[in-house]
Amino acid sequence: MVPEHSDDTSDDTSDDNSDDTSGETAALALKILVAGGFGVGKTTLVGAVSEIRPLRTEELLSEAGRSVDDTGGVDRKVTTTVAMDFGRITIRSGLSLYLFGTPGQDRFWFLWDELAQGALGAVVLADTRRLEDCFPAVDYFEHRHIPFVVAVNCFTDARTYGAHEVSRALDLDRGTPVVLCDARDRDSGKEVLVRLVEYAGRMHTARLLDSVG
């Protein structure tokens, strides 16, 4: 038998599909870069926070590469990212972040412009044992007006510095957040990303208001 209210059922199904579509439309995905010097922990951070199996483009360090890659302070590092790392994390319902880890060596910097297109902001990982290694990333994002936070990866054998000391040493623009983190820990990495989204949101809102004012 055909149900008496088959027409009504058809209408209800149509409405449900409409609601599903609007829910999908409301979902927001943001692009975030994870940058910093060679061996600072970019691949580790992306892997720690990603809720999917991260894409990695790591290759073994070669003898030829050792002549151009400064491994001082990271002597145990045997691989390097040659293109990018990729991961995804859901911050809250309807908000996901797509994470793109950049290669650290200067010979791969030609990839940065491509990766930076459409990015909401960036995390610049720093190692206080090699703080100067993150200067290029800081300069890159400052010159392109891309909001970023500096996340100090607290290695166990590194001296601990406060956020203000790191900010002063890097000569950061006033208001640029500096946070301490453990790139191996998911909750610590997620907190860094939340700080970045909040900061980038404020920066983009302020620029929008300035443009219409």
mmCIF file of C-alpha atoms in Angstrom, residues 31 34 41-42 60 85 87 106 168 192 199 208:
data_model
loop_
_atom_site.group_PDB
_atom_site.id
_atom_site.type_symbol
_atom_site.label_atom_id
_atom_site.label_comp_id
_atom_site.label_asym_id
_atom_site.label_seq_id
_atom_site.Cartn_x
_atom_site.Cartn_y
_atom_site.Cartn_z
ATOM 1 C CA LYS A 31 44.155 27.889 6.584
ATOM 2 C CA VAL A 34 53.269 26.531 10.810
ATOM 3 C CA GLY A 41 59.382 21.070 15.695
ATOM 4 C CA LYS A 42 56.984 22.038 12.904
ATOM 5 C CA LEU A 60 66.549 11.634 5.050
ATOM 6 C CA ASP A 85 53.326 18.980 6.248
ATOM 7 C CA GLY A 87 46.998 18.196 8.983
ATOM 8 C CA ASP A 106 66.120 28.755 2.985
ATOM 9 C CA ARG A 168 62.057 41.751 23.102
ATOM 10 C CA VAL A 192 48.601 27.806 20.496
ATOM 11 C CA TYR A 199 44.493 37.155 17.535
ATOM 12 C CA LEU A 208 38.173 45.805 8.007
#
